[in-house]
Amino acid sequence: MDLSPEWVVGFVDGEGCFHVSLHAHPEMTAGYQVIPEFVVVQHIRDVQVLYALKRFFRCGVVRCNHEDRWAFRVRKLDGLTQICAFFEQHHLKTKKLTDFQKFRSILRLMSQKRHLAREGLVEIGEIALSMNTTNRPVLEKIVRSLRPG
Amino acid sequence: MDLSPEWVVGFVDGEGCFHVSLHAHPEMTAGYQVIPEFVVVQHIRDVQVLYALKRFFRCGVVRCNHEDRWAFRVRKLDGLTQICAFFEQHHLKTKKLTDFQKFRSILRLMSQKRHLAREGLVEIGEIALSMNTTNRPVLEKIVRSLRPG
């Protein structure tokens, strides 16, 4: 299955997700690890489309997400950099564009190592909170705990 | 907002729905009306994309579906014929292709007036039951009631 760039943009406008979470990690200076990820979830009947996306972007993994739901997932920084380069060239048409722009700004802060200090981590957490997020209460609690005062 | 054909295919692979239902209608010979429809539902924040689809296909309506969910919906036969012509030329990549093919076969049966007799209505109902459907129990009950014997 060959995918065209425009098809990929349309499909990601519908089904893609730019997501950033914070996870407790005692070895990190500020106590938390930032995990940005790009995910597309499909029913197992369409797992071939997920493998086609993996070939298209030349990164990521295809794994079972939950029961009959499978996911194409990119977490590695070099893969995410490629994903960003693609969507900078091929613009999303839905409001997912805003999530993508916030996601990209978080990756930039990370490339400046800002996530290694508490202040940068708060900044990243606040951007993540303004995006579509699956686990808002947990993220809110972490960001609150990191804020000075 | 201008949409390209490939973007539309990708977006419909993610978000589109080909749907056929039967509704009781005392004036129809066999007692039921067949309602085929093509629908794309979005959160109101992306209603502009729905209007862009309406302009792209030159048919259909954009209406509130439920609360903050809006829909681009095509029900008229000439609009659905245009939709089918488009997807015959630009192939869907997910298993939604199968739903589209079944949808098209129902439209063909309707153009042959087969839905006006009980036998054709059963045939259409059975195809509709093999597709993604939102109201399977109701459709099953109707098809069962129409089957001979």
mmCIF file of C-alpha atoms in Angstrom:
data_model
loop_
_atom_site.group_PDB
_atom_site.id
_atom_site.type_symbol
_atom_site.label_atom_id
_atom_site.label_comp_id
_atom_site.label_asym_id
_atom_site.label_seq_id
_atom_site.Cartn_x
_atom_site.Cartn_y
_atom_site.Cartn_z
ATOM 1 C CA MET A 1 0.000 0.000 0.000
ATOM 2 C CA ASP A 2 1.553 3.281 -1.164
ATOM 3 C CA LEU A 3 0.503 6.475 0.582
ATOM 4 C CA SER A 4 0.623 9.965 -0.909
ATOM 5 C CA PRO A 5 1.592 12.940 1.277
ATOM 6 C CA GLU A 6 -1.846 14.538 0.875
ATOM 7 C CA TRP A 7 -3.632 11.318 1.851
ATOM 8 C CA VAL A 8 -1.421 11.094 4.953
ATOM 9 C CA VAL A 9 -2.312 14.682 5.927
ATOM 10 C CA GLY A 10 -6.034 13.976 5.495
ATOM 11 C CA PHE A 11 -5.831 10.744 7.472
ATOM 12 C CA VAL A 12 -3.824 12.337 10.284
ATOM 13 C CA ASP A 13 -6.266 15.285 10.337
ATOM 14 C CA GLY A 14 -8.869 12.642 11.132
ATOM 15 C CA GLU A 15 -7.051 10.014 13.152
ATOM 16 C CA GLY A 16 -3.662 11.324 14.268
ATOM 17 C CA CYS A 17 -2.726 12.536 17.725
ATOM 18 C CA PHE A 18 0.147 14.697 18.956
ATOM 19 C CA HIS A 19 0.500 13.946 22.619
ATOM 20 C CA VAL A 20 2.868 14.956 25.420
ATOM 21 C CA SER A 21 2.945 13.448 28.896
ATOM 22 C CA LEU A 22 5.168 13.774 31.961
ATOM 23 C CA HIS A 23 6.298 10.674 33.849
ATOM 24 C CA ALA A 24 7.986 10.512 37.231
ATOM 25 C CA HIS A 25 11.634 9.550 36.722
ATOM 26 C CA PRO A 26 13.927 9.715 39.762
ATOM 27 C CA GLU A 27 17.099 9.938 37.659
ATOM 28 C CA MET A 28 15.996 13.154 35.901
ATOM 29 C CA THR A 29 17.191 16.410 37.520
ATOM 30 C CA ALA A 30 13.666 17.798 37.864
ATOM 31 C CA GLY A 31 12.146 14.403 38.731
ATOM 32 C CA TYR A 32 10.090 14.014 35.568
ATOM 33 C CA GLN A 33 10.663 12.753 32.073
ATOM 34 C CA VAL A 34 8.853 14.405 29.138
ATOM 35 C CA ILE A 35 7.386 11.904 26.674
ATOM 36 C CA PRO A 36 6.200 13.416 23.397
ATOM 37 C CA GLU A 37 4.583 11.029 20.957
ATOM 38 C CA PHE A 38 2.795 10.954 17.648
ATOM 39 C CA VAL A 39 0.131 8.239 17.490
ATOM 40 C CA VAL A 40 -2.399 6.910 14.998
ATOM 41 C CA VAL A 41 -4.801 4.279 16.340
ATOM 42 C CA GLN A 42 -6.903 1.952 14.177
ATOM 43 C CA HIS A 43 -9.011 -1.158 14.538
ATOM 44 C CA ILE A 44 -6.922 -4.269 13.791
ATOM 45 C CA ARG A 45 -8.784 -4.703 10.460
ATOM 46 C CA ASP A 46 -6.787 -1.665 9.241
ATOM 47 C CA VAL A 47 -3.386 -2.588 10.701
ATOM 48 C CA GLN A 48 -1.996 -2.561 7.126
ATOM 49 C CA VAL A 49 -2.575 1.204 7.000
ATOM 50 C CA LEU A 50 -0.506 1.582 10.189
ATOM 51 C CA TYR A 51 2.374 -0.405 8.647
ATOM 52 C CA ALA A 52 2.077 1.750 5.524
ATOM 53 C CA LEU A 53 2.417 4.873 7.721
ATOM 54 C CA LYS A 54 5.505 3.344 9.350
ATOM 55 C CA ARG A 55 7.057 2.794 5.897
ATOM 56 C CA PHE A 56 5.980 6.268 4.773
ATOM 57 C CA PHE A 57 7.591 8.070 7.724
ATOM 58 C CA ARG A 58 10.518 5.584 7.992
ATOM 59 C CA CYS A 59 10.205 5.553 11.780
ATOM 60 C CA GLY A 60 7.987 4.421 14.636
ATOM 61 C CA VAL A 61 6.534 1.087 15.686
ATOM 62 C CA VAL A 62 3.209 -0.698 15.137
ATOM 63 C CA ARG A 63 1.898 -2.369 18.284
ATOM 64 C CA CYS A 64 -1.321 -3.574 19.873
ATOM 65 C CA ASN A 65 -2.748 -0.646 21.808
ATOM 66 C CA HIS A 66 -5.713 -2.210 23.588
ATOM 67 C CA GLU A 67 -7.665 -5.312 22.588
ATOM 68 C CA ASP A 68 -8.584 -4.926 18.891
ATOM 69 C CA ARG A 69 -7.098 -1.395 18.647
ATOM 70 C CA TRP A 70 -3.618 -1.091 17.138
ATOM 71 C CA ALA A 71 -1.319 1.912 17.058
ATOM 72 C CA PHE A 72 1.448 3.392 14.937
ATOM 73 C CA ARG A 73 3.544 5.243 17.497
ATOM 74 C CA VAL A 74 6.629 7.474 17.201
ATOM 75 C CA ARG A 75 8.527 8.374 20.372
ATOM 76 C CA LYS A 76 12.170 8.611 19.369
ATOM 77 C CA LEU A 77 13.393 12.163 18.900
ATOM 78 C CA ASP A 78 14.849 11.643 15.423
ATOM 79 C CA GLY A 79 11.567 10.098 14.256
ATOM 80 C CA LEU A 80 9.553 12.964 15.756
ATOM 81 C CA THR A 81 11.868 15.448 14.031
ATOM 82 C CA GLN A 82 11.041 13.779 10.686
ATOM 83 C CA ILE A 83 7.310 13.853 11.501
ATOM 84 C CA CYS A 84 7.562 17.578 12.292
ATOM 85 C CA ALA A 85 9.487 18.296 9.091
ATOM 86 C CA PHE A 86 6.730 16.550 7.121
ATOM 87 C CA PHE A 87 3.866 18.497 8.723
ATOM 88 C CA GLU A 88 5.762 21.767 8.382
ATOM 89 C CA GLN A 89 5.797 21.135 4.646
ATOM 90 C CA HIS A 90 2.295 19.617 4.393
ATOM 91 C CA HIS A 91 -0.142 21.614 6.494
ATOM 92 C CA LEU A 92 -2.891 19.991 8.526
ATOM 93 C CA LYS A 93 -6.307 21.522 7.765
ATOM 94 C CA THR A 94 -8.186 20.864 11.006
ATOM 95 C CA LYS A 95 -7.560 22.400 14.424
ATOM 96 C CA LYS A 96 -5.078 19.546 14.896
ATOM 97 C CA LEU A 97 -2.682 22.013 13.281
ATOM 98 C CA THR A 98 -2.670 23.958 16.576
ATOM 99 C CA ASP A 99 -1.813 20.804 18.528
ATOM 100 C CA PHE A 100 0.969 20.083 16.072
ATOM 101 C CA GLN A 101 2.407 23.596 16.498
ATOM 102 C CA LYS A 102 2.371 23.250 20.287
ATOM 103 C CA PHE A 103 3.922 19.799 20.005
ATOM 104 C CA ARG A 104 6.700 21.211 17.823
ATOM 105 C CA SER A 105 7.338 24.035 20.312
ATOM 106 C CA ILE A 106 7.753 21.433 23.076
ATOM 107 C CA LEU A 107 10.249 19.491 20.940
ATOM 108 C CA ARG A 108 12.189 22.741 20.432
ATOM 109 C CA LEU A 109 12.296 23.400 24.174
ATOM 110 C CA MET A 110 13.555 19.842 24.637
ATOM 111 C CA SER A 111 16.267 20.312 22.018
ATOM 112 C CA GLN A 112 17.381 23.348 24.092
ATOM 113 C CA LYS A 113 17.489 20.989 27.140
ATOM 114 C CA ARG A 114 14.867 23.119 28.875
ATOM 115 C CA HIS A 115 13.050 20.005 30.121
ATOM 116 C CA LEU A 116 15.987 19.193 32.395
ATOM 117 C CA ALA A 117 15.214 22.095 34.760
ATOM 118 C CA ARG A 118 12.046 22.650 36.747
ATOM 119 C CA GLU A 119 11.172 25.969 35.093
ATOM 120 C CA GLY A 120 11.321 24.481 31.592
ATOM 121 C CA LEU A 121 9.348 21.465 32.737
ATOM 122 C CA VAL A 122 6.549 23.731 33.995
ATOM 123 C CA GLU A 123 6.571 25.594 30.677
ATOM 124 C CA ILE A 124 6.338 22.298 28.757
ATOM 125 C CA GLY A 125 3.606 20.977 31.080
ATOM 126 C CA GLU A 126 1.535 24.126 30.557
ATOM 127 C CA ILE A 127 1.781 23.846 26.780
ATOM 128 C CA ALA A 128 0.857 20.144 27.032
ATOM 129 C CA LEU A 129 -2.187 21.062 29.155
ATOM 130 C CA SER A 130 -3.401 23.428 26.424
ATOM 131 C CA MET A 131 -3.339 20.501 23.930
ATOM 132 C CA ASN A 132 -5.660 17.541 23.518
ATOM 133 C CA THR A 133 -4.608 15.289 26.366
ATOM 134 C CA THR A 134 -5.888 11.929 27.533
ATOM 135 C CA ASN A 135 -4.857 12.295 31.139
ATOM 136 C CA ARG A 136 -5.464 15.921 32.106
ATOM 137 C CA PRO A 137 -5.942 15.437 35.902
ATOM 138 C CA VAL A 138 -2.583 13.661 36.281
ATOM 139 C CA LEU A 139 -0.780 16.245 34.135
ATOM 140 C CA GLU A 140 -2.419 19.134 36.049
ATOM 141 C CA LYS A 141 -1.319 17.642 39.361
ATOM 142 C CA ILE A 142 2.288 17.246 38.184
ATOM 143 C CA VAL A 143 2.487 20.779 36.756
ATOM 144 C CA ARG A 144 0.990 22.212 39.963
ATOM 145 C CA SER A 145 3.552 20.337 42.063
ATOM 146 C CA LEU A 146 6.403 21.726 39.935
ATOM 147 C CA ARG A 147 5.306 25.379 40.000
ATOM 148 C CA PRO A 148 7.387 27.531 42.358
ATOM 149 C CA GLY A 149 5.758 28.610 45.605
ATOM 150 C CA MET B 1 -9.945 26.304 2.642
ATOM 151 C CA ASP B 2 -9.146 24.340 -0.528
ATOM 152 C CA LEU B 3 -9.131 20.560 -0.352
ATOM 153 C CA SER B 4 -7.201 18.237 -2.633
ATOM 154 C CA PRO B 5 -8.759 14.924 -3.747
ATOM 155 C CA GLU B 6 -6.086 12.887 -1.929
ATOM 156 C CA TRP B 7 -6.599 14.834 1.317
ATOM 157 C CA VAL B 8 -10.343 14.179 1.048
ATOM 158 C CA VAL B 9 -9.737 10.433 0.588
ATOM 159 C CA GLY B 10 -7.432 10.340 3.627
ATOM 160 C CA PHE B 11 -9.862 12.324 5.765
ATOM 161 C CA VAL B 12 -12.841 10.181 4.730
ATOM 162 C CA ASP B 13 -10.769 7.020 5.359
ATOM 163 C CA GLY B 14 -10.532 8.337 8.911
ATOM 164 C CA GLU B 15 -13.782 10.165 9.534
ATOM 165 C CA GLY B 16 -16.292 9.362 6.794
ATOM 166 C CA CYS B 17 -19.241 7.021 7.059
ATOM 167 C CA PHE B 18 -21.343 5.288 4.408
ATOM 168 C CA HIS B 19 -24.595 4.417 6.071
ATOM 169 C CA VAL B 20 -27.901 2.881 5.014
ATOM 170 C CA SER B 21 -31.024 2.688 7.140
ATOM 171 C CA LEU B 22 -34.632 1.598 6.613
ATOM 172 C CA HIS B 23 -37.482 3.733 7.936
ATOM 173 C CA ALA B 24 -41.144 2.794 8.178
ATOM 174 C CA HIS B 25 -43.061 4.737 5.515
ATOM 175 C CA PRO B 26 -46.730 3.815 4.989
ATOM 176 C CA GLU B 27 -46.840 5.306 1.485
ATOM 177 C CA MET B 28 -44.082 3.039 0.146
ATOM 178 C CA THR B 29 -45.281 -0.203 -1.492
ATOM 179 C CA ALA B 30 -43.179 -2.413 0.807
ATOM 180 C CA GLY B 31 -43.802 -0.217 3.873
ATOM 181 C CA TYR B 32 -40.218 1.003 4.251
ATOM 182 C CA GLN B 33 -38.105 3.763 2.816
ATOM 183 C CA VAL B 34 -34.377 3.167 2.217
ATOM 184 C CA ILE B 35 -32.201 6.066 3.368
ATOM 185 C CA PRO B 36 -28.593 5.890 2.180
ATOM 186 C CA GLU B 37 -26.330 8.653 3.425
ATOM 187 C CA PHE B 38 -22.733 9.735 3.386
ATOM 188 C CA VAL B 39 -21.736 11.522 6.601
ATOM 189 C CA VAL B 40 -18.639 13.162 8.070
ATOM 190 C CA VAL B 41 -18.953 14.264 11.706
ATOM 191 C CA GLN B 42 -16.604 16.734 13.419
ATOM 192 C CA HIS B 43 -16.432 18.754 16.610
ATOM 193 C CA ILE B 44 -17.784 22.269 16.018
ATOM 194 C CA ARG B 45 -14.213 23.660 16.190
ATOM 195 C CA ASP B 46 -13.677 22.050 12.752
ATOM 196 C CA VAL B 47 -16.981 23.010 11.142
ATOM 197 C CA GLN B 48 -14.981 24.900 8.470
ATOM 198 C CA VAL B 49 -13.652 21.567 7.202
ATOM 199 C CA LEU B 50 -17.241 20.333 6.820
ATOM 200 C CA TYR B 51 -18.161 23.414 4.773
ATOM 201 C CA ALA B 52 -15.029 22.848 2.670
ATOM 202 C CA LEU B 53 -16.204 19.264 1.992
ATOM 203 C CA LYS B 54 -19.625 20.607 0.975
ATOM 204 C CA ARG B 55 -17.943 22.970 -1.512
ATOM 205 C CA PHE B 56 -15.611 20.209 -2.702
ATOM 206 C CA PHE B 57 -18.415 17.743 -3.470
ATOM 207 C CA ARG B 58 -20.900 20.483 -4.523
ATOM 208 C CA CYS B 59 -23.692 18.785 -2.615
ATOM 209 C CA GLY B 60 -24.933 17.957 0.874
ATOM 210 C CA VAL B 61 -25.705 20.041 3.947
ATOM 211 C CA VAL B 62 -23.794 21.012 7.089
ATOM 212 C CA ARG B 63 -25.910 20.764 10.242
ATOM 213 C CA CYS B 64 -25.590 20.335 13.972
ATOM 214 C CA ASN B 65 -25.582 16.596 14.667
ATOM 215 C CA HIS B 66 -25.648 16.463 18.454
ATOM 216 C CA GLU B 67 -24.490 19.111 20.924
ATOM 217 C CA ASP B 68 -20.982 20.183 19.840
ATOM 218 C CA ARG B 69 -20.805 17.607 17.019
ATOM 219 C CA TRP B 70 -21.554 18.844 13.493
ATOM 220 C CA ALA B 71 -22.079 16.823 10.329
ATOM 221 C CA PHE B 72 -21.638 17.139 6.593
ATOM 222 C CA ARG B 73 -24.424 14.932 5.253
ATOM 223 C CA VAL B 74 -25.408 13.869 1.728
ATOM 224 C CA ARG B 75 -28.770 12.144 1.248
ATOM 225 C CA LYS B 76 -30.033 13.251 -2.149
ATOM 226 C CA LEU B 77 -29.510 10.675 -4.868
ATOM 227 C CA ASP B 78 -27.759 13.005 -7.326
ATOM 228 C CA GLY B 79 -25.307 14.068 -4.587
ATOM 229 C CA LEU B 80 -24.637 10.444 -3.610
ATOM 230 C CA THR B 81 -24.032 9.614 -7.272
ATOM 231 C CA GLN B 82 -21.347 12.327 -7.367
ATOM 232 C CA ILE B 83 -19.822 11.009 -4.122
ATOM 233 C CA CYS B 84 -19.683 7.497 -5.606
ATOM 234 C CA ALA B 85 -18.119 8.737 -8.841
ATOM 235 C CA PHE B 86 -15.408 10.459 -6.794
ATOM 236 C CA PHE B 87 -14.555 7.390 -4.693
ATOM 237 C CA GLU B 88 -14.594 5.160 -7.773
ATOM 238 C CA GLN B 89 -11.845 7.351 -9.171
ATOM 239 C CA HIS B 90 -9.989 7.948 -5.865
ATOM 240 C CA HIS B 91 -9.752 4.708 -3.915
ATOM 241 C CA LEU B 92 -10.155 4.550 -0.147
ATOM 242 C CA LYS B 93 -7.247 2.754 1.522
ATOM 243 C CA THR B 94 -8.857 1.439 4.716
ATOM 244 C CA LYS B 95 -11.534 -1.236 5.034
ATOM 245 C CA LYS B 96 -14.005 1.625 4.582
ATOM 246 C CA LEU B 97 -13.522 0.762 0.896
ATOM 247 C CA THR B 98 -15.648 -2.362 1.478
ATOM 248 C CA ASP B 99 -18.418 -0.284 3.062
ATOM 249 C CA PHE B 100 -18.255 2.090 0.111
ATOM 250 C CA GLN B 101 -18.588 -0.789 -2.373
ATOM 251 C CA LYS B 102 -21.615 -2.161 -0.525
ATOM 252 C CA PHE B 103 -23.100 1.328 -0.330
ATOM 253 C CA ARG B 104 -22.657 1.724 -4.093
ATOM 254 C CA SER B 105 -24.298 -1.656 -4.740
ATOM 255 C CA ILE B 106 -27.331 -0.517 -2.700
ATOM 256 C CA LEU B 107 -27.554 2.700 -4.738
ATOM 257 C CA ARG B 108 -27.488 0.592 -7.912
ATOM 258 C CA LEU B 109 -30.325 -1.612 -6.631
ATOM 259 C CA MET B 110 -32.250 1.573 -5.846
ATOM 260 C CA SER B 111 -31.656 2.979 -9.332
ATOM 261 C CA GLN B 112 -33.187 -0.298 -10.616
ATOM 262 C CA LYS B 113 -36.201 0.437 -8.326
ATOM 263 C CA ARG B 114 -35.567 -2.799 -6.449
ATOM 264 C CA HIS B 115 -36.228 -1.084 -3.098
ATOM 265 C CA LEU B 116 -39.895 -0.665 -4.030
ATOM 266 C CA ALA B 117 -40.613 -4.399 -3.671
ATOM 267 C CA ARG B 118 -40.220 -6.524 -0.564
ATOM 268 C CA GLU B 119 -37.639 -8.882 -2.075
ATOM 269 C CA GLY B 120 -35.334 -6.031 -3.073
ATOM 270 C CA LEU B 121 -35.812 -4.390 0.303
ATOM 271 C CA VAL B 122 -34.638 -7.585 2.048
ATOM 272 C CA GLU B 123 -31.622 -7.741 -0.254
ATOM 273 C CA ILE B 124 -30.759 -4.103 0.539
ATOM 274 C CA GLY B 125 -31.323 -4.636 4.277
ATOM 275 C CA GLU B 126 -28.975 -7.618 4.278
ATOM 276 C CA ILE B 127 -26.227 -5.671 2.553
ATOM 277 C CA ALA B 128 -26.774 -2.789 5.019
ATOM 278 C CA LEU B 129 -26.463 -5.244 7.929
ATOM 279 C CA SER B 130 -23.063 -6.383 6.643
ATOM 280 C CA MET B 131 -21.838 -2.750 6.769
ATOM 281 C CA ASN B 132 -20.897 -0.551 9.706
ATOM 282 C CA THR B 133 -24.264 0.418 11.120
ATOM 283 C CA THR B 134 -25.261 2.515 14.117
ATOM 284 C CA ASN B 135 -28.582 0.860 14.742
ATOM 285 C CA ARG B 136 -28.126 -2.847 14.052
ATOM 286 C CA PRO B 137 -30.936 -4.206 16.312
ATOM 287 C CA VAL B 138 -33.589 -2.018 14.634
ATOM 288 C CA LEU B 139 -32.328 -2.903 11.143
ATOM 289 C CA GLU B 140 -32.206 -6.633 12.004
ATOM 290 C CA LYS B 141 -35.789 -6.524 13.254
ATOM 291 C CA ILE B 142 -37.023 -4.808 10.086
ATOM 292 C CA VAL B 143 -35.181 -7.196 7.752
ATOM 293 C CA ARG B 144 -36.502 -10.193 9.717
ATOM 294 C CA SER B 145 -40.059 -8.873 9.447
ATOM 295 C CA LEU B 146 -39.695 -8.457 5.669
ATOM 296 C CA ARG B 147 -38.246 -11.914 4.940
ATOM 297 C CA PRO B 148 -40.775 -14.299 3.401
ATOM 298 C CA GLY B 149 -42.172 -17.073 5.610
#
